[in-house]
Amino acid sequence: MKKKLCVIFGGESPEHEISQKSVTSILNNLNTDKYDIYTIGITKDGRWQLFTGDWELIESGAWEMDTDHLRTAFIAPDPSKKGIMVCSEGTYEVIGIDVIFPVLHGEYGEDGTVQGLFELSHIPYVGMGVLSSANAMDKAYSKIIFEAAGIPQAAWVTLSSSDDFEACADEIEEKLGYPCFVKPARTGSSVGIGKAHDRAELIAALENAAVYDRKILVEEHIDGHEVECAVLGNSDAKAAEIGEIKPTVEYYDFDAKYNDDSTVLVIPAELPKDTYERIREYSVRAFRALDGQGLSRVDFFVRYSDGSVVLNEINTLPGFTNISMYPKLWDAAGIGYSELLDRLIELAEERVK
């Protein structure tokens, strides 16, 4: 029998459009001989819609205009239902679901909130659990966890959007110097990130980051190779190959990740063997420190000066577009895109056994 799979995309975060790109690739690579696929799209204002139209409308956002194929629907938090509640004209029907595959990036999708709903529903779901997702999404908290796990990281300062940025600049300059990176603590896909070379740019970057989050992280600049490692599994998690990112812009920002074809991905990364293995070991250690399940992409720098490895961050629901690193890394390790999706669904089911 086919598994009934609910794929959820969109969401309220600034990464809504990236989710639509990711889910289009995923839907086109799922084996329809194995799965009956139901898609729920979440609009930017938080409305959940069962979408039964053409998947090719999703990436552009045109799915929201296809009203003939939209019905209000949501995952029932009642475990006796274990499925999608579809509402229509004052009545509802329940579609039973075996597994949920959330293709949601950022807040309300990658931060533990929607994972809490899935836990209440008692339906297995792809990816990390509530606490793991929340801690990984908050870069300030994940740094504390990784520090306790003994993983080298860039020096950092955490502040609030309500702080006096001019006063905070003194501490940042003393501890980190220039250039430095400013990040909203709880966004992904480089949304809201800025690089500051002096105080004026620092204040401007802090003000921009405050638009996206009330908590802001400032990190020292690491001059080095940008590399990423893919992790897959539950308690038996394994690391795949490592890829190096060579952007043609000053840093790997949103456009470089998703819109710029000039960015070069080198797989496997051209690194000394001991450095390569250290990155793979740190990747699994970071994953386990968060009590990880399913998947993560773990990002690092390798300093040009001395070859030391520095953890940047972990992504619990990394991009799955046709140019995204996570599926490319596993493909290089011998697991193709469709097989990878099958494995993620199996891991979701294994976790609840």
Short mmCIF file of C-alpha atoms in Angstrom, two decimals:
data_model
loop_
_atom_site.label_atom_id
_atom_site.label_comp_id
_atom_site.label_asym_id
_atom_site.label_seq_id
_atom_site.Cartn_x
_atom_site.Cartn_y
_atom_site.Cartn_z
CA MET A 1 0.00 0.00 0.00
CA LYS A 2 1.09 3.55 -0.68
CA LYS A 3 1.95 5.77 2.25
CA LYS A 4 -0.20 8.87 2.67
CA LEU A 5 2.23 11.77 2.77
CA CYS A 6 1.34 15.35 3.65
CA VAL A 7 3.85 17.89 2.31
CA ILE A 8 3.57 21.36 3.85
CA PHE A 9 5.11 24.46 2.29
CA GLY A 10 5.05 28.25 2.33
CA GLY A 11 4.73 29.74 5.78
CA GLU A 12 4.84 33.16 7.42
CA SER A 13 8.61 33.66 7.50
CA PRO A 14 10.69 35.81 5.12
CA GLU A 15 11.81 32.50 3.59
CA HIS A 16 8.32 31.80 2.17
CA GLU A 17 9.57 31.99 -1.44
CA ILE A 18 12.50 29.66 -0.71
CA SER A 19 10.06 27.10 0.68
CA GLN A 20 8.10 27.26 -2.56
CA LYS A 21 11.29 26.61 -4.53
CA SER A 22 12.33 23.74 -2.24
CA VAL A 23 8.96 22.02 -2.24
CA THR A 24 8.68 22.14 -6.04
CA SER A 25 11.94 20.19 -6.31
CA ILE A 26 10.82 17.74 -3.60
CA LEU A 27 7.42 17.10 -5.18
CA ASN A 28 9.03 16.49 -8.57
CA ASN A 29 11.38 13.91 -7.03
CA LEU A 30 8.99 12.00 -4.75
CA ASN A 31 8.11 8.53 -6.01
CA THR A 32 4.37 8.63 -6.72
CA ASP A 33 4.35 4.83 -6.91
CA LYS A 34 5.16 4.84 -3.17
CA TYR A 35 3.18 7.82 -1.92
CA ASP A 36 -0.25 9.38 -2.16
CA ILE A 37 0.78 13.01 -1.80
CA TYR A 38 -1.34 15.76 -0.25
CA THR A 39 -0.03 19.32 -0.26
CA ILE A 40 -0.87 22.03 2.26
CA GLY A 41 0.27 25.55 1.48
CA ILE A 42 0.52 28.18 4.20
CA THR A 43 0.11 31.76 3.00
CA LYS A 44 2.25 34.62 4.28
CA ASP A 45 -0.62 35.69 6.54
CA GLY A 46 -0.86 32.20 8.05
CA ARG A 47 -3.84 30.66 6.24
CA TRP A 48 -3.58 26.89 5.73
CA GLN A 49 -4.92 25.61 2.40
CA LEU A 50 -5.14 22.11 0.97
CA PHE A 51 -3.86 22.59 -2.59
CA THR A 52 -4.94 20.02 -5.16
CA GLY A 53 -3.86 21.89 -8.30
CA ASP A 54 -0.81 21.73 -10.56
CA TRP A 55 2.44 21.58 -8.57
CA GLU A 56 4.11 23.74 -11.23
CA LEU A 57 2.12 26.70 -9.88
CA ILE A 58 3.80 26.53 -6.49
CA GLU A 59 7.26 27.99 -7.12
CA SER A 60 5.92 31.28 -8.51
CA GLY A 61 3.26 31.60 -5.80
CA ALA A 62 0.47 31.31 -8.37
CA TRP A 63 -1.02 28.40 -6.41
CA GLU A 64 -2.74 30.92 -4.13
CA MET A 65 -4.75 32.23 -7.11
CA ASP A 66 -6.00 28.78 -8.12
CA THR A 67 -9.11 29.01 -5.93
CA ASP A 68 -10.80 26.03 -7.63
CA HIS A 69 -8.15 23.81 -6.04
CA LEU A 70 -7.94 25.37 -2.57
CA ARG A 71 -9.79 24.36 0.58
CA THR A 72 -9.20 25.44 4.15
CA ALA A 73 -7.36 22.63 5.92
CA PHE A 74 -5.05 22.01 8.84
CA ILE A 75 -3.32 19.21 10.72
CA ALA A 76 -5.64 18.05 13.51
CA PRO A 77 -3.99 18.24 16.95
CA ASP A 78 -6.37 15.48 18.05
CA PRO A 79 -4.50 12.13 17.90
CA SER A 80 -7.76 10.26 17.30
CA LYS A 81 -7.93 11.96 13.88
CA LYS A 82 -4.26 11.60 12.79
CA GLY A 83 -4.75 13.51 9.62
CA ILE A 84 -5.75 16.59 7.68
CA MET A 85 -8.99 18.32 8.65
CA VAL A 86 -10.51 19.73 5.46
CA CYS A 87 -13.24 22.33 5.99
CA SER A 88 -15.91 23.20 3.46
CA GLU A 89 -19.31 24.92 3.80
CA GLY A 90 -19.70 24.27 7.51
CA THR A 91 -18.68 20.62 7.35
CA TYR A 92 -15.34 18.82 7.47
CA GLU A 93 -13.71 15.63 6.36
CA VAL A 94 -10.59 13.91 7.65
CA ILE A 95 -7.85 12.63 5.37
CA GLY A 96 -5.72 10.12 7.26
CA ILE A 97 -1.97 10.75 7.01
CA ASP A 98 0.98 8.44 7.66
CA VAL A 99 3.84 10.95 7.55
CA ILE A 100 4.21 14.74 7.42
CA PHE A 101 7.04 16.30 5.40
CA PRO A 102 7.37 19.97 6.40
CA VAL A 103 9.23 21.98 3.78
CA LEU A 104 9.16 25.14 5.87
CA HIS A 105 12.13 27.41 6.47
CA GLY A 106 12.50 29.94 9.27
CA GLU A 107 10.07 31.00 11.97
CA TYR A 108 6.79 29.06 12.36
CA GLY A 109 8.32 26.21 10.40
CA GLU A 110 11.85 25.46 11.53
CA ASP A 111 11.73 26.80 15.08
CA GLY A 112 9.79 24.11 16.93
CA THR A 113 6.36 25.74 16.72
CA VAL A 114 4.85 23.62 13.97
CA GLN A 115 6.75 20.58 15.29
CA GLY A 116 4.72 20.97 18.50
CA LEU A 117 1.54 20.67 16.46
CA PHE A 118 2.85 17.53 14.80
CA GLU A 119 3.68 16.03 18.20
CA LEU A 120 0.10 16.69 19.35
CA SER A 121 -1.23 15.03 16.21
CA HIS A 122 0.86 11.86 16.86
CA ILE A 123 1.78 11.79 13.17
CA PRO A 124 5.43 11.02 12.34
CA TYR A 125 7.20 13.96 10.68
CA VAL A 126 10.46 14.59 8.87
CA GLY A 127 13.13 16.54 10.74
CA MET A 128 14.10 17.50 14.26
CA GLY A 129 11.79 17.63 17.26
CA VAL A 130 10.47 20.63 19.20
CA LEU A 131 13.42 21.42 21.47
CA SER A 132 16.07 20.56 18.90
CA SER A 133 14.41 22.76 16.28
CA ALA A 134 13.98 25.68 18.68
CA ASN A 135 17.58 25.57 19.88
CA ALA A 136 18.99 25.20 16.38
CA MET A 137 16.89 28.07 15.05
CA ASP A 138 18.14 30.45 17.74
CA LYS A 139 21.77 31.05 16.78
CA ALA A 140 22.57 32.53 20.19
CA TYR A 141 21.35 29.45 22.09
CA SER A 142 22.89 26.99 19.65
CA LYS A 143 26.26 28.70 20.17
CA ILE A 144 25.99 28.02 23.90
CA ILE A 145 25.21 24.36 23.21
CA PHE A 146 28.06 23.96 20.71
CA GLU A 147 30.48 25.66 23.09
CA ALA A 148 29.55 23.09 25.74
CA ALA A 149 30.13 20.35 23.15
CA GLY A 150 33.67 21.61 22.58
CA ILE A 151 33.21 22.71 18.97
CA PRO A 152 35.28 25.77 17.91
CA GLN A 153 33.21 28.80 16.88
CA ALA A 154 33.66 32.45 15.94
CA ALA A 155 33.61 34.92 18.84
CA TRP A 156 30.21 36.58 19.24
CA VAL A 157 28.12 39.20 21.01
CA THR A 158 24.37 38.93 21.53
CA LEU A 159 22.14 41.97 21.91
CA SER A 160 18.50 43.02 21.78
CA SER A 161 16.76 45.22 19.25
CA SER A 162 15.83 47.52 22.16
CA ASP A 163 19.49 48.09 23.15
CA ASP A 164 21.35 51.33 22.50
CA PHE A 165 23.30 50.34 19.39
CA GLU A 166 25.83 53.14 19.77
CA ALA A 167 26.66 51.95 23.30
CA CYS A 168 26.82 48.32 22.17
CA ALA A 169 29.19 49.24 19.35
CA ASP A 170 31.97 49.89 21.87
CA GLU A 171 31.79 46.29 23.17
CA ILE A 172 31.54 44.88 19.64
CA GLU A 173 34.56 46.83 18.44
CA GLU A 174 36.61 45.79 21.46
CA LYS A 175 35.68 42.10 21.34
CA LEU A 176 35.27 41.46 17.61
CA GLY A 177 36.76 44.30 15.61
CA TYR A 178 36.07 44.89 11.92
CA PRO A 179 34.89 43.52 9.68
CA CYS A 180 32.12 41.67 11.55
CA PHE A 181 28.85 40.03 10.61
CA VAL A 182 25.45 41.05 11.97
CA LYS A 183 22.63 38.47 11.94
CA PRO A 184 19.06 38.27 13.18
CA ALA A 185 19.33 35.41 15.68
CA ARG A 186 16.39 33.44 14.31
CA THR A 187 16.29 33.68 10.52
CA GLY A 188 17.86 31.57 7.83
CA SER A 189 18.86 31.82 4.15
CA SER A 190 21.02 34.86 5.07
CA VAL A 191 17.88 36.99 5.52
CA GLY A 192 18.74 40.24 7.31
CA ILE A 193 22.49 39.56 7.46
CA GLY A 194 24.97 42.39 7.00
CA LYS A 195 28.75 42.80 6.94
CA ALA A 196 30.14 45.84 8.73
CA HIS A 197 33.55 47.40 8.01
CA ASP A 198 33.17 50.40 10.33
CA ARG A 199 30.84 51.85 12.96
CA ALA A 200 28.46 53.46 10.50
CA GLU A 201 27.96 50.16 8.67
CA LEU A 202 27.64 48.35 12.00
CA ILE A 203 24.81 50.60 13.21
CA ALA A 204 23.05 50.30 9.85
CA ALA A 205 23.39 46.49 9.91
CA LEU A 206 22.06 46.31 13.48
CA GLU A 207 19.05 48.44 12.54
CA ASN A 208 18.37 46.21 9.53
CA ALA A 209 18.69 43.00 11.58
CA ALA A 210 16.27 44.45 14.15
CA VAL A 211 13.60 44.53 11.43
CA TYR A 212 13.66 40.72 11.38
CA ASP A 213 14.25 39.77 15.03
CA ARG A 214 14.37 41.30 18.50
CA LYS A 215 17.53 39.27 19.20
CA ILE A 216 20.67 40.03 17.20
CA LEU A 217 23.94 38.15 16.91
CA VAL A 218 27.22 39.81 15.93
CA GLU A 219 30.17 37.59 15.02
CA GLU A 220 33.82 38.09 14.21
CA HIS A 221 34.75 37.78 10.57
CA ILE A 222 36.50 34.51 9.72
CA ASP A 223 38.72 34.77 6.66
CA GLY A 224 38.53 31.29 5.23
CA HIS A 225 36.92 28.68 3.01
CA GLU A 226 33.12 28.40 3.39
CA VAL A 227 32.23 24.72 3.57
CA GLU A 228 29.12 22.72 4.34
CA CYS A 229 28.46 19.15 5.46
CA ALA A 230 25.22 17.16 5.26
CA VAL A 231 24.09 14.93 8.14
CA LEU A 232 21.44 12.21 7.89
CA GLY A 233 20.04 9.82 10.49
CA ASN A 234 18.65 9.59 13.99
CA SER A 235 20.81 8.12 16.76
CA ASP A 236 23.02 6.59 14.04
CA ALA A 237 23.58 9.87 12.18
CA LYS A 238 26.24 9.93 9.48
CA ALA A 239 27.97 12.76 7.64
CA ALA A 240 28.11 12.91 3.85
CA GLU A 241 30.66 14.58 1.64
CA ILE A 242 31.74 18.20 2.24
CA GLY A 243 31.20 20.97 -0.27
CA GLU A 244 32.90 24.33 -0.60
CA ILE A 245 31.01 27.47 -1.61
CA LYS A 246 32.87 29.97 -3.79
CA PRO A 247 30.58 32.99 -4.23
CA THR A 248 31.54 35.74 -6.63
CA VAL A 249 30.15 38.36 -4.24
CA GLU A 250 31.69 39.54 -0.96
CA TYR A 251 29.77 36.99 1.09
CA TYR A 252 27.22 34.23 0.53
CA ASP A 253 24.02 36.27 0.85
CA PHE A 254 20.41 35.51 -0.08
CA ASP A 255 20.84 36.28 -3.80
CA ALA A 256 24.04 34.25 -4.01
CA LYS A 257 22.27 31.26 -2.45
CA TYR A 258 19.16 31.27 -4.60
CA ASN A 259 19.42 33.62 -7.58
CA ASP A 260 23.06 33.83 -8.64
CA ASP A 261 24.21 31.09 -11.01
CA SER A 262 27.80 32.33 -10.80
CA THR A 263 28.33 30.86 -7.31
CA VAL A 264 30.56 27.79 -7.60
CA LEU A 265 29.99 24.67 -5.47
CA VAL A 266 33.00 22.37 -5.22
CA ILE A 267 32.13 18.80 -4.16
CA PRO A 268 34.09 17.26 -2.57
CA ALA A 269 35.80 20.26 -1.01
CA GLU A 270 39.52 20.46 -1.75
CA LEU A 271 40.82 20.19 1.81
CA PRO A 272 43.52 18.16 3.59
CA LYS A 273 42.25 14.73 4.63
CA ASP A 274 42.54 15.42 8.39
CA THR A 275 40.64 18.71 8.02
CA TYR A 276 37.97 16.95 5.97
CA GLU A 277 37.44 14.29 8.61
CA ARG A 278 37.47 16.83 11.44
CA ILE A 279 34.61 18.72 9.75
CA ARG A 280 32.61 15.51 9.36
CA GLU A 281 33.21 14.63 13.03
CA TYR A 282 32.22 18.13 14.21
CA SER A 283 29.08 17.95 12.04
CA VAL A 284 27.84 14.77 13.71
CA ARG A 285 28.87 16.12 17.14
CA ALA A 286 26.85 19.31 16.59
CA PHE A 287 23.86 17.27 15.38
CA ARG A 288 23.97 15.03 18.44
CA ALA A 289 24.50 17.97 20.82
CA LEU A 290 21.09 19.20 19.71
CA ASP A 291 19.57 15.70 20.02
CA GLY A 292 19.14 15.80 16.27
CA GLN A 293 16.84 13.63 14.19
CA GLY A 294 16.44 13.30 10.47
CA LEU A 295 18.64 15.82 8.75
CA SER A 296 20.80 18.90 9.07
CA ARG A 297 23.27 20.88 7.04
CA VAL A 298 26.19 22.08 9.15
CA ASP A 299 28.21 25.08 7.95
CA PHE A 300 31.87 25.83 8.72
CA PHE A 301 34.78 28.07 7.89
CA VAL A 302 38.32 26.79 7.41
CA ARG A 303 40.76 29.63 8.11
CA TYR A 304 43.19 30.48 5.34
CA SER A 305 45.85 31.43 7.88
CA ASP A 306 46.22 28.17 9.80
CA GLY A 307 43.64 25.69 8.46
CA SER A 308 41.66 25.66 11.72
CA VAL A 309 37.98 24.66 11.54
CA VAL A 310 35.29 27.01 12.89
CA LEU A 311 31.60 26.08 13.13
CA ASN A 312 29.29 28.71 11.65
CA GLU A 313 25.75 27.33 12.14
CA ILE A 314 23.41 24.38 11.73
CA ASN A 315 20.30 24.26 9.54
CA THR A 316 17.64 21.72 10.49
CA LEU A 317 15.50 22.10 7.36
CA PRO A 318 18.04 23.16 4.72
CA GLY A 319 17.11 24.28 1.24
CA PHE A 320 16.07 21.56 -1.23
CA THR A 321 16.08 23.59 -4.44
CA ASN A 322 17.73 22.27 -7.58
CA ILE A 323 20.94 24.14 -6.65
CA SER A 324 20.88 23.48 -2.88
CA MET A 325 23.92 21.96 -1.22
CA TYR A 326 22.20 19.38 1.01
CA PRO A 327 20.84 17.06 -1.73
CA LYS A 328 23.96 17.65 -3.85
CA LEU A 329 26.21 16.46 -1.01
CA TRP A 330 24.27 13.23 -0.55
CA ASP A 331 24.17 12.68 -4.30
CA ALA A 332 27.98 12.88 -4.27
CA ALA A 333 27.94 10.29 -1.45
CA GLY A 334 25.88 7.93 -3.61
CA ILE A 335 22.34 8.70 -2.41
CA GLY A 336 20.25 10.29 -5.16
CA TYR A 337 17.54 12.89 -4.57
CA SER A 338 14.55 10.50 -4.63
CA GLU A 339 16.33 7.92 -2.48
CA LEU A 340 17.23 10.67 0.00
CA LEU A 341 13.57 11.67 0.32
CA ASP A 342 12.62 8.03 0.91
CA ARG A 343 15.23 7.78 3.64
CA LEU A 344 14.01 10.94 5.38
CA ILE A 345 10.47 9.57 5.44
CA GLU A 346 11.72 6.25 6.83
CA LEU A 347 13.66 8.08 9.55
CA ALA A 348 10.51 9.95 10.55
CA GLU A 349 8.68 6.67 11.03
CA GLU A 350 11.61 5.02 12.84
CA ARG A 351 11.76 7.79 15.41
CA VAL A 352 8.32 7.00 16.83
CA LYS A 353 8.77 3.23 17.04
#
